[in-house]
Tab-separated table of C-alpha atoms and ligand atoms in Angstrom:
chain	number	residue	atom	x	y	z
A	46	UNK	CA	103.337	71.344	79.989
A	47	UNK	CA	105.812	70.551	77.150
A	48	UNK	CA	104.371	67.245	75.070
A	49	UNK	CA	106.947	65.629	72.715
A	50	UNK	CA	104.998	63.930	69.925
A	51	UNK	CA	105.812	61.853	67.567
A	52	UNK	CA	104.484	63.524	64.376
A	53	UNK	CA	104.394	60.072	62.460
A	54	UNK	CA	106.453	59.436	58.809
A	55	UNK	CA	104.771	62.260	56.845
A	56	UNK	CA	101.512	61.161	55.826
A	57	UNK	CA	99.790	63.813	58.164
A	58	UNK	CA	97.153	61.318	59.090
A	59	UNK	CA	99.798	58.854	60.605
A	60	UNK	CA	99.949	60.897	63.500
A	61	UNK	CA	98.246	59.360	66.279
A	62	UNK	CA	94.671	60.161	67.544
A	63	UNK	CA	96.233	61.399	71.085
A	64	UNK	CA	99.196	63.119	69.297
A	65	UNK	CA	96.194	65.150	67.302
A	66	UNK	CA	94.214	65.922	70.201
A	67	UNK	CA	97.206	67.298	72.496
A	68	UNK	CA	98.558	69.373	69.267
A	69	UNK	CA	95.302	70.634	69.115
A	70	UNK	CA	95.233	72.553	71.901
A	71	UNK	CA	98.879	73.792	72.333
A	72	UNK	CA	99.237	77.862	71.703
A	73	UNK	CA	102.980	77.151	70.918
A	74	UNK	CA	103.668	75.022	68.418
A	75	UNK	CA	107.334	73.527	67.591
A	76	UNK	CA	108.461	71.378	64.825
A	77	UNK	CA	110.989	69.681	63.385
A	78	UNK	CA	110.676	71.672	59.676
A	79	UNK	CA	113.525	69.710	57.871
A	80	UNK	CA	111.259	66.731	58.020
A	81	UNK	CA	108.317	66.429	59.780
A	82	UNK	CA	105.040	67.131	57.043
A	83	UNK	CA	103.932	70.710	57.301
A	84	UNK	CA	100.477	69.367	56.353
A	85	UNK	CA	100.298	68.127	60.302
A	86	UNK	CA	100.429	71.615	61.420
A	87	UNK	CA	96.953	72.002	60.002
A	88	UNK	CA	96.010	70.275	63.751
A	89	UNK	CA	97.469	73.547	65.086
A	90	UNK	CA	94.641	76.342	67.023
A	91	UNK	CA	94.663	78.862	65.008
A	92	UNK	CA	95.714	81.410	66.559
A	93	UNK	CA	99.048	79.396	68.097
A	94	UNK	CA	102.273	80.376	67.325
A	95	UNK	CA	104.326	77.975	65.799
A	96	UNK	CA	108.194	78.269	65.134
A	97	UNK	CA	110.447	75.972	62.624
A	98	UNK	CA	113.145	74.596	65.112
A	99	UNK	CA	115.556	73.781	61.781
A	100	UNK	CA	116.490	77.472	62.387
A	101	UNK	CA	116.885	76.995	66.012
A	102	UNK	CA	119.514	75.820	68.441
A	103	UNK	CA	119.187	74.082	71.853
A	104	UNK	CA	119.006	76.968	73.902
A	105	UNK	CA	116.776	78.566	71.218
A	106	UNK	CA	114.311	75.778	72.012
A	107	UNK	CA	114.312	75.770	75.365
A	108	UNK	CA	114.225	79.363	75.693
A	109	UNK	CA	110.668	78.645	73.571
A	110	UNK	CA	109.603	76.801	75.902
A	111	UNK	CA	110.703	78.221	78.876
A	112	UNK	CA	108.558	81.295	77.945
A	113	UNK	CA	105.390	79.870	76.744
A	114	UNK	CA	105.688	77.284	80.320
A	115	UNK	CA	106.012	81.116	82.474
A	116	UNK	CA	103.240	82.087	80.419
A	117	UNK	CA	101.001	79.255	80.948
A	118	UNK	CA	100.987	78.193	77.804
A	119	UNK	CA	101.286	74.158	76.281
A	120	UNK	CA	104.033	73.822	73.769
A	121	UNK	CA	103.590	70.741	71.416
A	122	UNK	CA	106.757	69.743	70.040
A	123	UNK	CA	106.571	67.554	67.145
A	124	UNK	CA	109.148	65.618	66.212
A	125	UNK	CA	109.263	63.614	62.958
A	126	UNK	CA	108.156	59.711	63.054
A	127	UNK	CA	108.421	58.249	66.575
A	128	UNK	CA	110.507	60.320	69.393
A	129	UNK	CA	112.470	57.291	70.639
A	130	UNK	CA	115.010	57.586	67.504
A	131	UNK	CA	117.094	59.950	66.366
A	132	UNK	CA	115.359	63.007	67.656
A	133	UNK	CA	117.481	64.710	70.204
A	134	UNK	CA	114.617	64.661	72.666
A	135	UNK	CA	116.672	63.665	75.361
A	136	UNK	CA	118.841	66.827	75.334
A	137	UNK	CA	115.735	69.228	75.350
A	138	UNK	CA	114.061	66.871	77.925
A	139	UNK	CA	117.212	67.116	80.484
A	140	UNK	CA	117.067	70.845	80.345
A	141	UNK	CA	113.132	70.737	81.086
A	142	UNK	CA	114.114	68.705	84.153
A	143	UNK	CA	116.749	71.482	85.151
A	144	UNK	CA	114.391	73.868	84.606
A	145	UNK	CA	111.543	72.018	86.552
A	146	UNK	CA	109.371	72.266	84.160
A	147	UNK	CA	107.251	68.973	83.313
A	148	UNK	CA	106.656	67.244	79.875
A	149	UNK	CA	105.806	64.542	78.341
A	150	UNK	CA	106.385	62.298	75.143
A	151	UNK	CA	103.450	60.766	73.081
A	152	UNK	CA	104.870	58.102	70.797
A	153	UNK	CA	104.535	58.157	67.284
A	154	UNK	CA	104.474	56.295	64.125
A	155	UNK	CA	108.233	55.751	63.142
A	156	UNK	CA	109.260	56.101	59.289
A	157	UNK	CA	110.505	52.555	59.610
A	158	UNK	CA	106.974	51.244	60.141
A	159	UNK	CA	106.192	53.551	57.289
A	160	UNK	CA	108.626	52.458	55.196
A	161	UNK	CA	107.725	48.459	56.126
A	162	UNK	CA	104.118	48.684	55.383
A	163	UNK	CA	105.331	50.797	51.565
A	164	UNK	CA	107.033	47.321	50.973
A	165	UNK	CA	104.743	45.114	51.982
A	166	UNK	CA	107.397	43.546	54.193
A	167	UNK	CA	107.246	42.220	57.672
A	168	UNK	CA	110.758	42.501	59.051
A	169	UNK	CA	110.348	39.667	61.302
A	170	UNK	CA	109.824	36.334	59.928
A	171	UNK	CA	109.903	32.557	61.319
A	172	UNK	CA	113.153	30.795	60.316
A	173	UNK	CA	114.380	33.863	58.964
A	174	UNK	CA	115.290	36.424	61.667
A	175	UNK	CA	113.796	37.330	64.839
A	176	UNK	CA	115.925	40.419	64.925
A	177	UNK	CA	115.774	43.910	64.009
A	178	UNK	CA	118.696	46.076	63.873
A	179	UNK	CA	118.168	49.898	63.799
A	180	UNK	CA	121.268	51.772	63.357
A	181	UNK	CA	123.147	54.279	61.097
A	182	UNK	CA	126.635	54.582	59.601
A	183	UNK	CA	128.408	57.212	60.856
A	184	UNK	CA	128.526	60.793	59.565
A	185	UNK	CA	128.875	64.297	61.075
A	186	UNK	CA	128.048	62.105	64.087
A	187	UNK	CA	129.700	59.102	65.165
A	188	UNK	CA	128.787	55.557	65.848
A	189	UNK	CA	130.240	53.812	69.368
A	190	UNK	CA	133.049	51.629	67.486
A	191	UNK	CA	131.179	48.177	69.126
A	192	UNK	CA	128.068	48.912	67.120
A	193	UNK	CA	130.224	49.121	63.869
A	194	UNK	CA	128.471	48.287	61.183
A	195	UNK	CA	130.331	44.971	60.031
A	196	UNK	CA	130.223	43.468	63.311
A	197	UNK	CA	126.740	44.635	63.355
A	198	UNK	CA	126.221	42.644	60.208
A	199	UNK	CA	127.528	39.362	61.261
A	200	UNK	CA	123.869	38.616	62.596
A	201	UNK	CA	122.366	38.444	59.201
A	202	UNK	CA	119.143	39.686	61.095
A	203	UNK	CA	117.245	42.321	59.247
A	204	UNK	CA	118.633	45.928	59.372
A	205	UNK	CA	117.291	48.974	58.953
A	206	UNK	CA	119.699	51.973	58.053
A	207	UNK	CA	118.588	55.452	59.225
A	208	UNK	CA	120.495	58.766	58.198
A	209	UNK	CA	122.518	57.185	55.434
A	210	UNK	CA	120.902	57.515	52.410
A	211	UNK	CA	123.834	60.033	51.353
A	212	UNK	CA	126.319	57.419	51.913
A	213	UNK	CA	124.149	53.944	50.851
A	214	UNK	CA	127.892	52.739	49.090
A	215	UNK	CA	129.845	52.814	52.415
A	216	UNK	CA	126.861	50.982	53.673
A	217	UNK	CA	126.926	48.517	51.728
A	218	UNK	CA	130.223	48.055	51.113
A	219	UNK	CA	130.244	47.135	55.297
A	220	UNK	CA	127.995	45.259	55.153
A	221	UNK	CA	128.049	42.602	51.691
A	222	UNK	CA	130.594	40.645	53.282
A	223	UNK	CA	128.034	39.234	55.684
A	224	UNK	CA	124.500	39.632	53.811
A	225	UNK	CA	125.849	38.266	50.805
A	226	UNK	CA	125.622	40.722	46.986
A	227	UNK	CA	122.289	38.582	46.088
A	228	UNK	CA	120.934	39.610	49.523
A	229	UNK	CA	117.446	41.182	49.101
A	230	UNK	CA	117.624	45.076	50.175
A	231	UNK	CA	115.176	48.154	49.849
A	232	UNK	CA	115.298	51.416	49.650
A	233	UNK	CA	112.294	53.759	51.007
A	234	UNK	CA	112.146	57.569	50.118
A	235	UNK	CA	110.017	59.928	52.014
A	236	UNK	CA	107.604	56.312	53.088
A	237	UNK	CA	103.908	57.594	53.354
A	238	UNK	CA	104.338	61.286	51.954
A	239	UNK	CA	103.057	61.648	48.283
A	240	UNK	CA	105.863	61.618	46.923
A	241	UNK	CA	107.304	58.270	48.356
A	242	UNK	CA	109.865	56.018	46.161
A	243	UNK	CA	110.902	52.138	46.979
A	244	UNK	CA	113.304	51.270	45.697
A	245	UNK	CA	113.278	47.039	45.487
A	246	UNK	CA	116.674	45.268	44.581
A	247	UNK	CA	119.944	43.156	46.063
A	248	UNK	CA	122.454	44.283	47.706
A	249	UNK	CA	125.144	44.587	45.412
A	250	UNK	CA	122.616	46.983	43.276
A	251	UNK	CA	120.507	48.807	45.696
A	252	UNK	CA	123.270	51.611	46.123
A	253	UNK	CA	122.890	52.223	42.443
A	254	UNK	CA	119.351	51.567	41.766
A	255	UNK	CA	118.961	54.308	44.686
A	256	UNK	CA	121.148	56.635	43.452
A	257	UNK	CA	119.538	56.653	39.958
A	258	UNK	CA	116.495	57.363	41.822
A	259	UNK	CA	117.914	60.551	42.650
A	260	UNK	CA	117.313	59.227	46.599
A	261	UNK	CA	120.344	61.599	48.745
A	262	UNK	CA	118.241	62.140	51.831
A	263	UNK	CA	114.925	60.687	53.875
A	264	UNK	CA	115.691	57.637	52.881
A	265	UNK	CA	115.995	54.139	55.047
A	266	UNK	CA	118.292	51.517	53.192
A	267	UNK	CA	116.311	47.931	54.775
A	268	UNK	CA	118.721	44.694	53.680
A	269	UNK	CA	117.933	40.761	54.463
A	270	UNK	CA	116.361	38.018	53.964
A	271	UNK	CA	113.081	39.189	55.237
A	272	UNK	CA	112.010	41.165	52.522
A	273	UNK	CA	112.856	37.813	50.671
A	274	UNK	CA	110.341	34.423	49.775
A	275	UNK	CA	111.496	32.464	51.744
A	276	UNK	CA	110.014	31.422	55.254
A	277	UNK	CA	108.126	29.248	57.939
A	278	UNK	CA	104.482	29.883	58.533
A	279	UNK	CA	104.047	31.221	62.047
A	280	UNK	CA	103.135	29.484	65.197
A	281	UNK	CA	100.801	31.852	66.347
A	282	UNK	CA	97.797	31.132	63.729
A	283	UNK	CA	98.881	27.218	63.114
A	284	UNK	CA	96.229	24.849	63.438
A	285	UNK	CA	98.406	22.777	65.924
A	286	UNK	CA	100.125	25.255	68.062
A	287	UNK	CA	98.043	26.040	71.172
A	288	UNK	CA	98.087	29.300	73.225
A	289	UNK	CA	96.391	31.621	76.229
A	290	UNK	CA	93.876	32.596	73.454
A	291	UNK	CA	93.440	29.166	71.714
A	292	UNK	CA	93.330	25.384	72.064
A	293	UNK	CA	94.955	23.371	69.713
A	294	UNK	CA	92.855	21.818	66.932
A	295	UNK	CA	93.301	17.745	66.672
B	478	SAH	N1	112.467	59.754	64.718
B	478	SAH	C1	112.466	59.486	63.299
B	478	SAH	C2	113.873	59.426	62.725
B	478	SAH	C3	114.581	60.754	62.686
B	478	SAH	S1	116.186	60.667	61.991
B	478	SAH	C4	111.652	58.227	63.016
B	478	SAH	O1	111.188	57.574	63.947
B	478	SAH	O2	111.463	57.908	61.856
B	478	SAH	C5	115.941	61.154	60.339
B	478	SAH	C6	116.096	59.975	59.403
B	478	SAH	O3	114.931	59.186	59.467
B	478	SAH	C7	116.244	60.335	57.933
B	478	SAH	O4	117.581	60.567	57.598
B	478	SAH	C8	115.748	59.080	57.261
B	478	SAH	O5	116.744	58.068	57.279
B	478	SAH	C9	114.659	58.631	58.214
B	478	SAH	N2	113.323	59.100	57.802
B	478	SAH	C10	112.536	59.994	58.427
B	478	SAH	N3	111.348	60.089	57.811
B	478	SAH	C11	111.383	59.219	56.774
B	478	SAH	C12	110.440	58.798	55.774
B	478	SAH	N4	109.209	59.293	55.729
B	478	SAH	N5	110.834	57.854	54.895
B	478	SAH	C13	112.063	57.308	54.944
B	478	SAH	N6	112.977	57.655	55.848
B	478	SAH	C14	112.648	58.584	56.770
């Protein structure tokens, strides 16, 4: 069995309890090296082999598997925050499935969680936005032209940049049109590993701030009013809002 796991943000114990377990007892270990923590391969048997698939292709990968599956052998394959983004799981997974060989993915902690609890910031908030838009500017890969960043940003609701910390004034520049310069926006380096940085400030100065920082890489760029003041108390603990769990209080 192949088991894609979500190795969590960096902070080695952010990995979840089931992620642990099932890493634990893989003889072939494969991971992400140019960002998941190498601290999590502590988990690892001792004995198990473990390869760095930053110096790896596709087939490379699969060919990993492939042998360690003929051999009997589990093969954890950790992948950096949660699986569902931005790992290229997919393309490994649809090879498995030619090759008939079964796997499965264990979520994971994703570095945007990581990088919400660093700030203290809920990116949801009543009256504010309701919304949460993942997405990346475009780089050595592109971005479908619908999902463009300034249309994107029409919505005002709370965005969260991956894979553009290298190019945070582009961003921005796509964006400030919509947010508004006094917009609040964050930047998160490395969230949970020791040597984190946030980076708090408004739009029109967050590029900047960042880049002072010396932040290039592993980096989200989060922008609205979220990780503002401003906002509604929620329905869900207000005295006179009743639901399945409680009755409203008169
Ligand atoms: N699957 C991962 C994302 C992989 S894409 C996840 O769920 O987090 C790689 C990008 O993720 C990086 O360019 C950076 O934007 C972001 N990233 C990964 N780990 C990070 C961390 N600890 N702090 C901030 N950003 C991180």
């Amino acid at each position: 069995m192949i088991y894609f796991i979500g190795a969590g943000p960096g902070d080695p114990e952010l990995i979840t309890v089931k992620g642990r377990k099932i890493l634990s007892s893989c003889d072939v270990v494969i991971y992400a090296g140019s960002l998941v923590n190498p601290l999590v391969l502590k988990y690892a048997k001792g004995n198990a082999r473990i390869y760095d698939s930053s110096r790896m292709d596709l087939d490379e990968i699969v060919e990993v598997m492939k042998d360690a599956h003929q051999r009997g052998m589990d093969v954890a394959r950790l992948h950096t925050g949660d699986p569902s983004l931005y790992s290229a799981v997919r393309e490994q997974a649809g090879k498995l499935e030619k090759l008939g060989i079964p796997y499965d993915i264990i979520p994971g902690v994703s570095s945007f969680c990581a990088a919400s609890a660093a700030l203290k910031r809920e990116l949801t908030l009543p009256g504010v936005s309701q919304t949460v838009i993942i997405t990346r500017i475009p780089g050595r890969t592109p971005v479908p032209e619908n999902e463009d960043l300034q249309k994107l940003s029409t919505h005002r609701a709370t965005l969260v940049l991956f894979l553009s910390a290298g190019n945070m004034e582009d961003a921005v520049g796509r964006i400030i049109g919509s947010y508004g310069p006094d917009a609040p926006a964050a930047v998160v380096y490395k969230a949970s590993w020791e040597d984190e940085k946030v980076v708090r400030g408004k739009l029109k100065d967050i590029a900047l701030k960042a880049k002072n920082e010396g932040i290039e890489k592993t980096a989200l760029l989060i922008v609205g009013n979220a990780l503002g003041d401003n906002f509604e108390l929620s329905k869900l603990y207000s005295p006179d809002f009743s639901h399945g769990f409680r009755g409203a209080r008169k």
